[in-house]
PDB file of C-alpha atoms and ligand atoms in Angstrom:
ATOM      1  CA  UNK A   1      -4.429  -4.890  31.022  1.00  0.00           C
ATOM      2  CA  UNK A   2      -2.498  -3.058  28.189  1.00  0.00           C
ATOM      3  CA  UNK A   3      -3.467  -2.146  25.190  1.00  0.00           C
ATOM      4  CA  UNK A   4      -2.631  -5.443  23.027  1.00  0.00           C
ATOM      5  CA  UNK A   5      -4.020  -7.274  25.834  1.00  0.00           C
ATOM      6  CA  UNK A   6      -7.237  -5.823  25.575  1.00  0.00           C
ATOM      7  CA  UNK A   7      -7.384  -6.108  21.815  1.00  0.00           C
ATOM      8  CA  UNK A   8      -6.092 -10.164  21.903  1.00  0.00           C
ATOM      9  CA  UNK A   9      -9.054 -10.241  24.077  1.00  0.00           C
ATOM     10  CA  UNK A  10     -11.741  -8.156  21.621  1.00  0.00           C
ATOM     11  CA  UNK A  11     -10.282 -10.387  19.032  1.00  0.00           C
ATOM     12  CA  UNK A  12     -10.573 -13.860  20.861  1.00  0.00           C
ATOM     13  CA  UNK A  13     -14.356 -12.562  21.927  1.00  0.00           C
ATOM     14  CA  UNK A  14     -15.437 -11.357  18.559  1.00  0.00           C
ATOM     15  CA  UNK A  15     -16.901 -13.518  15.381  1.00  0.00           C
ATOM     16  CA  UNK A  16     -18.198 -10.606  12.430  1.00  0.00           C
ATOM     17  CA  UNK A  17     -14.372  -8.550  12.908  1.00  0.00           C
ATOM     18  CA  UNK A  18     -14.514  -6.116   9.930  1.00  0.00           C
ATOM     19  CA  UNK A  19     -11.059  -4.038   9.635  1.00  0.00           C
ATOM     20  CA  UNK A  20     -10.774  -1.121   7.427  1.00  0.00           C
ATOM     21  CA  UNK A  21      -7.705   0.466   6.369  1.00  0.00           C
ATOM     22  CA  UNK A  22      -6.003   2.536   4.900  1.00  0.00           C
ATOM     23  CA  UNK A  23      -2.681   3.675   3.002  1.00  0.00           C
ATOM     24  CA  UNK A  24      -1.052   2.999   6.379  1.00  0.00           C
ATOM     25  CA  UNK A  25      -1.317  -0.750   6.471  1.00  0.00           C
ATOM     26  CA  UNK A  26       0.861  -0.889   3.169  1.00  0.00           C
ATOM     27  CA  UNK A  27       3.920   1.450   4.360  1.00  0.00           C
ATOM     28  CA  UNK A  28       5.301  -1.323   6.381  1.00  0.00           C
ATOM     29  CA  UNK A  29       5.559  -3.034   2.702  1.00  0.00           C
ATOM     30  CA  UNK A  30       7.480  -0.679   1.224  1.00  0.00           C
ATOM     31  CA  UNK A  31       4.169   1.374  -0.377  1.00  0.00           C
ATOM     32  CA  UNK A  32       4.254   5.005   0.641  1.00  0.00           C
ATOM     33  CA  UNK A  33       1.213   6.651   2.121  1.00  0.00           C
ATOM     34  CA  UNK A  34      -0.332  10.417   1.319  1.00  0.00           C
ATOM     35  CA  UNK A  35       0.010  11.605   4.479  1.00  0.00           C
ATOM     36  CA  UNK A  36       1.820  10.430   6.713  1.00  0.00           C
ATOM     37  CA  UNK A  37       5.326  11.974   7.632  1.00  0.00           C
ATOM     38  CA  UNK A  38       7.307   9.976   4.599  1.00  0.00           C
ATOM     39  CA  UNK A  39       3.949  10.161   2.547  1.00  0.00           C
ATOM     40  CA  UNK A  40       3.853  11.386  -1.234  1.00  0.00           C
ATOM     41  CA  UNK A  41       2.208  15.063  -0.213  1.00  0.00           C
ATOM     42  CA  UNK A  42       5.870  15.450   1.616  1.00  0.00           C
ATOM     43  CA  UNK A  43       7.693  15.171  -1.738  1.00  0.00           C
ATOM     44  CA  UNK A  44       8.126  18.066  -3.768  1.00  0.00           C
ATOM     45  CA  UNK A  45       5.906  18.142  -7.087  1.00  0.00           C
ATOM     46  CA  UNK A  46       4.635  20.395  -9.625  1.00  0.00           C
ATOM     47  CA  UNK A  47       1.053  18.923  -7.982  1.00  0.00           C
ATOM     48  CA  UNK A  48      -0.069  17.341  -5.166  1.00  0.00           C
ATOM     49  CA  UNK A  49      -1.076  13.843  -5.313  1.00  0.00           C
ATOM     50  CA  UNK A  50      -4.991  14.212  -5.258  1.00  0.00           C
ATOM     51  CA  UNK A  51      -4.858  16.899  -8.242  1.00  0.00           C
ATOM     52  CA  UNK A  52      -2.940  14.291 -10.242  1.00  0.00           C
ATOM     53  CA  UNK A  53      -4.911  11.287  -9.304  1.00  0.00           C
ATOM     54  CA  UNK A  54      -8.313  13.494  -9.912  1.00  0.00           C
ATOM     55  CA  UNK A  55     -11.234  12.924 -13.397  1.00  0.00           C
ATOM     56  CA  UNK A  56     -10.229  16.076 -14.679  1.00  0.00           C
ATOM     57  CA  UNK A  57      -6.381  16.066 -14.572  1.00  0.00           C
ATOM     58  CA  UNK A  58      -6.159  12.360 -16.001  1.00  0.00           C
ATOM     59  CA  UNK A  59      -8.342  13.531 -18.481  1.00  0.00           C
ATOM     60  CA  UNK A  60      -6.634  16.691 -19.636  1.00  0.00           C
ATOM     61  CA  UNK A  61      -3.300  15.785 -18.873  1.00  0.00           C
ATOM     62  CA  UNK A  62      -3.535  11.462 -19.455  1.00  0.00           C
ATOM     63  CA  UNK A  63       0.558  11.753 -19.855  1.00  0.00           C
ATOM     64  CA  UNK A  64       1.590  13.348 -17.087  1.00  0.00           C
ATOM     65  CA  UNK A  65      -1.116  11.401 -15.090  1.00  0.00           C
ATOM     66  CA  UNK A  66       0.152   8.526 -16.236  1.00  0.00           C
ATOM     67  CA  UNK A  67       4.195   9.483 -15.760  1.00  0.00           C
ATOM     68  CA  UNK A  68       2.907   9.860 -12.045  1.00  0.00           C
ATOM     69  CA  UNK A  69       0.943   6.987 -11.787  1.00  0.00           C
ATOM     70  CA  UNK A  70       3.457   4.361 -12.956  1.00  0.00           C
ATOM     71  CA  UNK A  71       5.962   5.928 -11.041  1.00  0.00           C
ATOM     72  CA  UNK A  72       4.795   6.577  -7.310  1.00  0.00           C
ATOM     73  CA  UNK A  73       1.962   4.332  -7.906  1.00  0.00           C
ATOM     74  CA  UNK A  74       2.752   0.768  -9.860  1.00  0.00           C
ATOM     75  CA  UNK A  75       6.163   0.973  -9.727  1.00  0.00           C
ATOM     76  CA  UNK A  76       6.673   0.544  -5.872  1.00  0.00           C
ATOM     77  CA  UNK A  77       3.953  -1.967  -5.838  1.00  0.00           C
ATOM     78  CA  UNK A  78       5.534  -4.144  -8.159  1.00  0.00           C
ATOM     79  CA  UNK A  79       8.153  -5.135  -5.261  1.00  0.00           C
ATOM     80  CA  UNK A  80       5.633  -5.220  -2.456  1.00  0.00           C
ATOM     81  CA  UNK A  81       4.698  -8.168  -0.751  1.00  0.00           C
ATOM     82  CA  UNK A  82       1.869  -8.567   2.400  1.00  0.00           C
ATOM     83  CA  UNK A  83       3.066  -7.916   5.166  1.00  0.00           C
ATOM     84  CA  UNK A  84       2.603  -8.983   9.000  1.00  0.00           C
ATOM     85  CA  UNK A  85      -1.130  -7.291   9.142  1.00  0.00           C
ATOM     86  CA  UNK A  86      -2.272  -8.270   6.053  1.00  0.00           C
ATOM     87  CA  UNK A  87      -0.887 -11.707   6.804  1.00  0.00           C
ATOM     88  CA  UNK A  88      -3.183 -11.689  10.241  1.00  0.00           C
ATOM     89  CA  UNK A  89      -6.186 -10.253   8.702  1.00  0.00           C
ATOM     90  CA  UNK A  90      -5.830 -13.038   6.031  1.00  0.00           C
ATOM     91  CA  UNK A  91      -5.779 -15.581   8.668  1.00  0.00           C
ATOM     92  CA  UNK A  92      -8.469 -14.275  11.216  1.00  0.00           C
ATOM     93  CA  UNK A  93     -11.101 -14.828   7.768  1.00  0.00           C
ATOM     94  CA  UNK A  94      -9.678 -18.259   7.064  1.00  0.00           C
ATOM     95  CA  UNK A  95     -10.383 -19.162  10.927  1.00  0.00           C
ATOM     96  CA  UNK A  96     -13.953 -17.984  10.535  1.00  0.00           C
ATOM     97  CA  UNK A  97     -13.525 -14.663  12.325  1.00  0.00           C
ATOM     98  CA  UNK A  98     -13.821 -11.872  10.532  1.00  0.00           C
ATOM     99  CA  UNK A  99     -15.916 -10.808   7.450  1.00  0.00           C
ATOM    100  CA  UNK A 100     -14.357  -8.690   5.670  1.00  0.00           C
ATOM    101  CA  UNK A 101     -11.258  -6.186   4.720  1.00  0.00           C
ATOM    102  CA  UNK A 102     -12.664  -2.618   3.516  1.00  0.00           C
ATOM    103  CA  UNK A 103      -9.808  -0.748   2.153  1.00  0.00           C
ATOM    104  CA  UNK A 104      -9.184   2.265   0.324  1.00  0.00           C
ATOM    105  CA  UNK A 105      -5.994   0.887  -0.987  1.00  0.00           C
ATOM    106  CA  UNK A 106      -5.695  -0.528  -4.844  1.00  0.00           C
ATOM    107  CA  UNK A 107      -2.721  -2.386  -4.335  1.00  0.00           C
ATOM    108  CA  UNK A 108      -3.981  -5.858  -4.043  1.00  0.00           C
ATOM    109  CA  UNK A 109      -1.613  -6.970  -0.995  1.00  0.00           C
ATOM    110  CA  UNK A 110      -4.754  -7.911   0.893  1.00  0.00           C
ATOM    111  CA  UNK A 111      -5.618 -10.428  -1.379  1.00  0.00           C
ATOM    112  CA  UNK A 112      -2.312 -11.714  -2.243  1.00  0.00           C
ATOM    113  CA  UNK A 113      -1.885 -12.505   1.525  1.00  0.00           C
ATOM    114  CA  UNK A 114      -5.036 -14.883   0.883  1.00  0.00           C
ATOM    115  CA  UNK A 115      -8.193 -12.702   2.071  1.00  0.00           C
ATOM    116  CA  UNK A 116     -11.190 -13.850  -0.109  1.00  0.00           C
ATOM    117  CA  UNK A 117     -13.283 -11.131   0.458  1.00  0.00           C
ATOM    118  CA  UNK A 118     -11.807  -7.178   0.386  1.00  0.00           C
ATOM    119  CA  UNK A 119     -14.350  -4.761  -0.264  1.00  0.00           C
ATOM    120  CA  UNK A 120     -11.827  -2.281  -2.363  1.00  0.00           C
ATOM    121  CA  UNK A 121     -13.063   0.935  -2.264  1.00  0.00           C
ATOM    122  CA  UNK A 122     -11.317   2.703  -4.653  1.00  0.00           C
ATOM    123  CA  UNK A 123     -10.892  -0.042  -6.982  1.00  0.00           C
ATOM    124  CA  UNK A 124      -7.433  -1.424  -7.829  1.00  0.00           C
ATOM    125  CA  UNK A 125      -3.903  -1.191  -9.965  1.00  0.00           C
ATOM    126  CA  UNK A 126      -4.887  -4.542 -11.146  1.00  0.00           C
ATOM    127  CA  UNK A 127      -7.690  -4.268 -13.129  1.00  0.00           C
ATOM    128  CA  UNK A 128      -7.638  -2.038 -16.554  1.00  0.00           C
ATOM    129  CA  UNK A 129      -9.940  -1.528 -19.122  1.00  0.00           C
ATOM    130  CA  UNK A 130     -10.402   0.369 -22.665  1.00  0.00           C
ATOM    131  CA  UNK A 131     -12.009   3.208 -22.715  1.00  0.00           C
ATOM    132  CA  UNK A 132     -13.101   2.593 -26.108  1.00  0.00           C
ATOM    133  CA  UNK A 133     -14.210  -0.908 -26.956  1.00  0.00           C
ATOM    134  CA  UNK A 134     -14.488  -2.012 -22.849  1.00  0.00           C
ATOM    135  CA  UNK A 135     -11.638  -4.615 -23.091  1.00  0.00           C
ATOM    136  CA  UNK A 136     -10.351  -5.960 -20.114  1.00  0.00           C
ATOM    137  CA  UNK A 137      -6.796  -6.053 -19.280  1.00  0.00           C
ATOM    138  CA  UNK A 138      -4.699  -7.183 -16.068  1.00  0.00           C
ATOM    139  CA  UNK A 139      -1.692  -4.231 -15.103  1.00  0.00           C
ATOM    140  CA  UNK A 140       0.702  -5.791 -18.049  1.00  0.00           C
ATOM    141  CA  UNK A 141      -0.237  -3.315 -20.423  1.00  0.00           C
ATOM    142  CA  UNK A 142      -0.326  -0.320 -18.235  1.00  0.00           C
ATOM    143  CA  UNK A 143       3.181  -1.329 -16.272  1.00  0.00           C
ATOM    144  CA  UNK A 144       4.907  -1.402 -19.800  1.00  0.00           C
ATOM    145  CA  UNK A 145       3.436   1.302 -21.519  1.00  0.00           C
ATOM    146  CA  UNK A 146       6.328   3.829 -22.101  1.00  0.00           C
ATOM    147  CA  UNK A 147       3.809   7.046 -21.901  1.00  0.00           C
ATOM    148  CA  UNK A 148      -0.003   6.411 -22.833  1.00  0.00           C
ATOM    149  CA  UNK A 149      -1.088   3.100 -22.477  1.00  0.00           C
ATOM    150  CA  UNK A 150      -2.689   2.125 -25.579  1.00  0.00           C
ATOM    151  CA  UNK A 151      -5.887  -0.816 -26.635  1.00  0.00           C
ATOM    152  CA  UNK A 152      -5.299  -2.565 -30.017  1.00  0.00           C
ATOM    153  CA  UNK A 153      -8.463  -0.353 -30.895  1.00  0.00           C
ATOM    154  CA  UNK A 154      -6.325   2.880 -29.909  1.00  0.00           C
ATOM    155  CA  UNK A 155      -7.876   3.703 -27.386  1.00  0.00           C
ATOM    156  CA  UNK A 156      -6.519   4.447 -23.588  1.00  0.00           C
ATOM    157  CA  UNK A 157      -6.572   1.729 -21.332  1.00  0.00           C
ATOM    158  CA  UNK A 158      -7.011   3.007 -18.134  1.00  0.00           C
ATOM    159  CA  UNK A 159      -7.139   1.531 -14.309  1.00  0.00           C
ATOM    160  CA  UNK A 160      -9.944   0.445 -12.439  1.00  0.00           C
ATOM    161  CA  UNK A 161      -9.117   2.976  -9.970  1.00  0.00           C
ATOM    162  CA  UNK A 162     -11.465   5.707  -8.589  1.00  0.00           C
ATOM    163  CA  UNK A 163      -9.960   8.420  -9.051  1.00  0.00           C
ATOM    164  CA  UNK A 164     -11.129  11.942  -7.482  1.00  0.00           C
ATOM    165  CA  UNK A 165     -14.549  13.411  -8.553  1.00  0.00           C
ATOM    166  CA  UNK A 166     -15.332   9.930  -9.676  1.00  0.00           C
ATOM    167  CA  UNK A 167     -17.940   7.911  -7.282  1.00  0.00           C
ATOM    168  CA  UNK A 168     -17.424   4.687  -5.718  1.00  0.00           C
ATOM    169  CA  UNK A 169     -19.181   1.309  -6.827  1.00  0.00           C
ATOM    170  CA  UNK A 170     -22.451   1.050  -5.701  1.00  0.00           C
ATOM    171  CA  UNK A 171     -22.193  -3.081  -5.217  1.00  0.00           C
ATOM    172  CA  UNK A 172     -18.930  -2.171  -2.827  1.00  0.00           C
ATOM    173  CA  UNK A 173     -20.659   0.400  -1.487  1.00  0.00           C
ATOM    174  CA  UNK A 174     -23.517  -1.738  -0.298  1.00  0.00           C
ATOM    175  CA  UNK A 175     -21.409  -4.846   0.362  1.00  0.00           C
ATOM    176  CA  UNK A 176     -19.274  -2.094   2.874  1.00  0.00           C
ATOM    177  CA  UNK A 177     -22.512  -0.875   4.988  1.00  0.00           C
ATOM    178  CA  UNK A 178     -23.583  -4.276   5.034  1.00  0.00           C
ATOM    179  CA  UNK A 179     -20.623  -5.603   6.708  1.00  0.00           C
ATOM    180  CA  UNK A 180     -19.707  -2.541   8.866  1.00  0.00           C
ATOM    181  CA  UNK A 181     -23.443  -2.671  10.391  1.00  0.00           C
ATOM    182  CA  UNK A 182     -23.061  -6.064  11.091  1.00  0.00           C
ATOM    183  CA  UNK A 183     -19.481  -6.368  12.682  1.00  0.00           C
ATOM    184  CA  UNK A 184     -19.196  -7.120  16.288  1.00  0.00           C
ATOM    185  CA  UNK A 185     -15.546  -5.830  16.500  1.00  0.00           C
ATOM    186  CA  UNK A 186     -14.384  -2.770  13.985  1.00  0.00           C
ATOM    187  CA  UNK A 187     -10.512  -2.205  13.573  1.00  0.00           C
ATOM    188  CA  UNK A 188      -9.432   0.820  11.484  1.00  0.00           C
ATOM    189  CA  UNK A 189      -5.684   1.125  10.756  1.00  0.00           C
ATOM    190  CA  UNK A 190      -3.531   2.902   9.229  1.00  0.00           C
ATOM    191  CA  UNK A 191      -5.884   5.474   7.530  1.00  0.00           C
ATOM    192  CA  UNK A 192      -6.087   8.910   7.894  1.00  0.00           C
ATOM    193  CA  UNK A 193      -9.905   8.840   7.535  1.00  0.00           C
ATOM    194  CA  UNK A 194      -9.803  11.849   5.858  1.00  0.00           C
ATOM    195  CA  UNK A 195     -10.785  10.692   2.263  1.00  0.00           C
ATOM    196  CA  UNK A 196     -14.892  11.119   2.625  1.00  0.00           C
ATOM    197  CA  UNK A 197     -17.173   9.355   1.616  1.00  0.00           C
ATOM    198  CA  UNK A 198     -14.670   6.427   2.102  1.00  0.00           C
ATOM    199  CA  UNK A 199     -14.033   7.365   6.151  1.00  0.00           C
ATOM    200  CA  UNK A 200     -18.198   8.218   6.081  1.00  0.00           C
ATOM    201  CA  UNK A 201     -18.840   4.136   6.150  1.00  0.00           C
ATOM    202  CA  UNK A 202     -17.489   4.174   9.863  1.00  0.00           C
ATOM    203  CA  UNK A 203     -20.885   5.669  11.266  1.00  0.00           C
ATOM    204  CA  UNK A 204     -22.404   2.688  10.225  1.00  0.00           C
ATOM    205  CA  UNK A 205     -20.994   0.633  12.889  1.00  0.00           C
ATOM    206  CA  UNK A 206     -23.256  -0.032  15.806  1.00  0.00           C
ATOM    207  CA  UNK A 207     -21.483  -2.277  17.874  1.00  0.00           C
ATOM    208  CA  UNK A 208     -19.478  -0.649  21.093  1.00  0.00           C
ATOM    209  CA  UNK A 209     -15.583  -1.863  20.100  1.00  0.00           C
ATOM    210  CA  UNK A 210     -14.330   0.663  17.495  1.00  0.00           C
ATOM    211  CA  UNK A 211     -10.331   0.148  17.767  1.00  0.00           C
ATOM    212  CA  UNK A 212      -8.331   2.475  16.016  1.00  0.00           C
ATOM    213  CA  UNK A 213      -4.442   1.545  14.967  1.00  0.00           C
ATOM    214  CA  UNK A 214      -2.503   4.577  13.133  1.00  0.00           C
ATOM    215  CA  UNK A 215       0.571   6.684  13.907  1.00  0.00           C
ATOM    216  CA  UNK A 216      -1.083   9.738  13.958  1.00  0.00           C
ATOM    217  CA  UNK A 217      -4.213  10.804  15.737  1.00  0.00           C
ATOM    218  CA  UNK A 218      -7.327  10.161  13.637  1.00  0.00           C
ATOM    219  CA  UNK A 219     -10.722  12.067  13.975  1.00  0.00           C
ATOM    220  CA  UNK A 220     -12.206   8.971  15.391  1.00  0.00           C
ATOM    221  CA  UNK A 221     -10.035   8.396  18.450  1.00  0.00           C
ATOM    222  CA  UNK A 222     -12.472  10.044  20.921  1.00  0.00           C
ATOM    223  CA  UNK A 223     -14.936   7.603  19.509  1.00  0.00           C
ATOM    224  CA  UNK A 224     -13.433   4.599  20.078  1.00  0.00           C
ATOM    225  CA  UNK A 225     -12.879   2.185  22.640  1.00  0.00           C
ATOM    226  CA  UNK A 226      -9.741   1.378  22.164  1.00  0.00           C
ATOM    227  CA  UNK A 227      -7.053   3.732  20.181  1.00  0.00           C
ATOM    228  CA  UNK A 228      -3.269   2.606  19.581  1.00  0.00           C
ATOM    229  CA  UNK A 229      -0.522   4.830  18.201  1.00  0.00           C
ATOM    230  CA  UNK A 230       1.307   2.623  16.891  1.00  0.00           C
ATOM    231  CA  UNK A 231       2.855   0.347  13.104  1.00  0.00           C
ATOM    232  CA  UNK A 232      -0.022  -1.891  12.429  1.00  0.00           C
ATOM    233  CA  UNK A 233       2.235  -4.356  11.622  1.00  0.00           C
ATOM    234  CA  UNK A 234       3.908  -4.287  15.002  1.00  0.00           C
ATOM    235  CA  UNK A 235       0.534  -4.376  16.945  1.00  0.00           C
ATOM    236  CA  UNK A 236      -1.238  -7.314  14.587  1.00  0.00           C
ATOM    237  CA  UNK A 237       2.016  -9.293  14.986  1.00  0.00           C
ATOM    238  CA  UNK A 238       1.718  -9.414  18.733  1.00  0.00           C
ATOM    239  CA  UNK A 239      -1.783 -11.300  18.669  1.00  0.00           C
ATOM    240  CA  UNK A 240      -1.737 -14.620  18.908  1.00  0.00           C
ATOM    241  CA  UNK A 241      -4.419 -16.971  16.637  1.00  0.00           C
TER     242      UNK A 241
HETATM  243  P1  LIG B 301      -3.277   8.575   4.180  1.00  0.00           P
HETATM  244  O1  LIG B 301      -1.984   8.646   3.476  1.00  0.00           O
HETATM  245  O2  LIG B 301      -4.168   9.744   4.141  1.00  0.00           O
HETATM  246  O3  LIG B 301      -3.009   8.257   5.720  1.00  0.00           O
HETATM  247  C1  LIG B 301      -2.220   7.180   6.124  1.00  0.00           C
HETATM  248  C2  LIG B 301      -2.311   7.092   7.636  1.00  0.00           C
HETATM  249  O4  LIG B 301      -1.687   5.894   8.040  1.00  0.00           O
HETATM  250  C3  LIG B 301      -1.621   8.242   8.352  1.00  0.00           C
HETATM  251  O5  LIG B 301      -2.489   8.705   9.372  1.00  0.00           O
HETATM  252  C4  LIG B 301      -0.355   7.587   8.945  1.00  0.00           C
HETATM  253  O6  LIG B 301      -0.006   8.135  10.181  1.00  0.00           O
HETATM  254  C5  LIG B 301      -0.793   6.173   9.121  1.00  0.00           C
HETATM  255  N1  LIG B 301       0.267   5.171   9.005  1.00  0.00           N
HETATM  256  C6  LIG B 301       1.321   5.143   8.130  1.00  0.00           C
HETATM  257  N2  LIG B 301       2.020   4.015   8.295  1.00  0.00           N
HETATM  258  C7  LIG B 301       1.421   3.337   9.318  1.00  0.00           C
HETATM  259  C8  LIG B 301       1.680   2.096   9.965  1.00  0.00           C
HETATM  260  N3  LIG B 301       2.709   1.312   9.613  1.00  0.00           N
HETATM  261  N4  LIG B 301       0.834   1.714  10.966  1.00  0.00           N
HETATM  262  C9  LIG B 301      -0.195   2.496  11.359  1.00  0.00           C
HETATM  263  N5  LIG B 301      -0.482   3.684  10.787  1.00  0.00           N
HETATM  264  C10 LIG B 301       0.315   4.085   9.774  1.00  0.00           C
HETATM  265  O7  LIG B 301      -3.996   7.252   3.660  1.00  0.00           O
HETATM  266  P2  LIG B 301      -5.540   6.951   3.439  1.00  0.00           P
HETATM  267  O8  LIG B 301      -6.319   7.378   4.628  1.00  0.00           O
HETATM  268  O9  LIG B 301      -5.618   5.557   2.997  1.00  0.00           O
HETATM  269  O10 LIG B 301      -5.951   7.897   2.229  1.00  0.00           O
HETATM  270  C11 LIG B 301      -5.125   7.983   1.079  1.00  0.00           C
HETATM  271  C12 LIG B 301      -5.806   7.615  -0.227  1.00  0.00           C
HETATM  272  O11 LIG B 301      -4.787   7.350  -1.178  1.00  0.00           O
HETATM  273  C13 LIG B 301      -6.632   6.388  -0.155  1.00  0.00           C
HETATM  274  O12 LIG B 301      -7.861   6.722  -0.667  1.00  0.00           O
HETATM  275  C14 LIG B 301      -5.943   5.358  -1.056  1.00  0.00           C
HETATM  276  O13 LIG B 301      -6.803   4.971  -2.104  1.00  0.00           O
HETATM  277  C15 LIG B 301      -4.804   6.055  -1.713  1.00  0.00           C
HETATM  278  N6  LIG B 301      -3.481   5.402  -1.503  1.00  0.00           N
HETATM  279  C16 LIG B 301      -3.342   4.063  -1.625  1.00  0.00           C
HETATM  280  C17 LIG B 301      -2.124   3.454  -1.419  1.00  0.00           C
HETATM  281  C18 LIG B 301      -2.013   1.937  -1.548  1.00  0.00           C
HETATM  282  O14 LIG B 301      -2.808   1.334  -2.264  1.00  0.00           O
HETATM  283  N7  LIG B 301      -1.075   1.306  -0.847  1.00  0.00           N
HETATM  284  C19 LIG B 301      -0.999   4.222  -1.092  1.00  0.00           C
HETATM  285  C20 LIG B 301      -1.155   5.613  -0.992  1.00  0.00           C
HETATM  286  C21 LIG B 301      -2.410   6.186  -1.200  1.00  0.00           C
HETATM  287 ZN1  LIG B 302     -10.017  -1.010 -26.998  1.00  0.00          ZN
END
């Protein structure tokens, strides 16, 4: 059996299928990753993504975080649409198959490919918020703002993102182990798994068929039972549901 083969048959076995992912399952959408060989750390800039996108940066420097951010961040999102895996993950939850979509990504393709329930671990472009008076606002504001983007009470509005040195939600947190210790069938794609405590959730899994999709080798391969170098895209779109 090759390697799809054996995963068409994990999937067709399995009924809790959790799949956690990464920047990788978006590059096939146009979205650039971190690290992988087109990724943003490959572009020359004064700073490297994760000091930009870190608490104390956006909050000494909130314009040139934000000249960043609406750049490399909203700006290529804007024109993204699901692709072939998110359009298979979104499917496998409609047929009653799997649980749930962890990812670290905030660019809401999961959902707009129809999955109901993502677990988004570092929050997401499309929810923003004063950091003043608490208002809510949708990524209008923020993907118009020429510079700061401002509340009507003045102060910044900023994303519901987590941002480095900030923690993660406790309610996704739990929601995560919940569903991780449960699954029968764990896919990771397209993730480094080098953003802790993010890649950390995978140790909760206690089932015996960790597959692992990603171009590069990941720190998990040796523990997995199936690992496939390959686009995420490519290898989802060759299942058949
Ligand atoms: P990463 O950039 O560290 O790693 C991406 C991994 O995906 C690499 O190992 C790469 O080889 C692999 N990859 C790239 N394209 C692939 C494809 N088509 N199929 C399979 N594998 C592919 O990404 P990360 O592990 O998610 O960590 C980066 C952090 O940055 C995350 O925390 C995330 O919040 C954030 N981020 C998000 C987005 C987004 O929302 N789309 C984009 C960039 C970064
Ligand atoms: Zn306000």
């Amino acid at each position: 059996m090759n390697a799809i083969q054996t995963l068409q048959q994990y999937i067709d076995e399995s009924r809790r299928i959790v799949f956690f992912g990464g920047a990788g399952v978006s590059t096939e959408s146009g979205i650039k990753d971190f690290r992988g060989v087109d990724g943003l750390y490959h572009l020359k800039y004064k700073y490297n993504p994760e000091t930009i996108l870190s608490r104390s940066f956006f909050l000494s420097r909130p314009d040139e975080f934000f000249e960043f951010y609406q750049d490399k961040i909203v700006q290529p999102t804007l024109n993204a649409a699901p692709n072939i895996a998110h359009k298979t993950l979104a499917k496998l939850e409609a047929m009653g198959k799997l649980t749930a979509v962890v990812t670290q990504n905030i660019d809401g393709l999961h959902q707009m490919a129809g999955s109901k329930n993502v677990l988004e671990l570092h929050g997401s472009i499309h929810r923003n918020y004063c950091m003043k008076c608490g208002q809510k606002y949708d990524l209008e504001p923020v993907k118009n703002a020429d510079g700061i983007p401002k509340c009507q009470c003045g102060g910044t509005i900023r994303p519901e993102v987590v941002l480095y040195e900030e923690p993660l939600d406790e309610t996704v947190i739990t929601k995560t182990v919940q569903a991780i210790s449960e699954a029968d069938l764990l896919i990771v794609g397209g993730t480094s798994l080098t953003v802790y405590p993010a890649a950390g959730f995978l140790d909760f899994y206690n089932g015996n068929r960790l597959v692992v999709i990603n171009l590069d080798n990941t720190s998990y391969d040796s523990k997995a039972a199936l690992t496939i170098n390959g686009k995420i895209g490519e290898v989802l779109g060759q299942i058949t549901l």
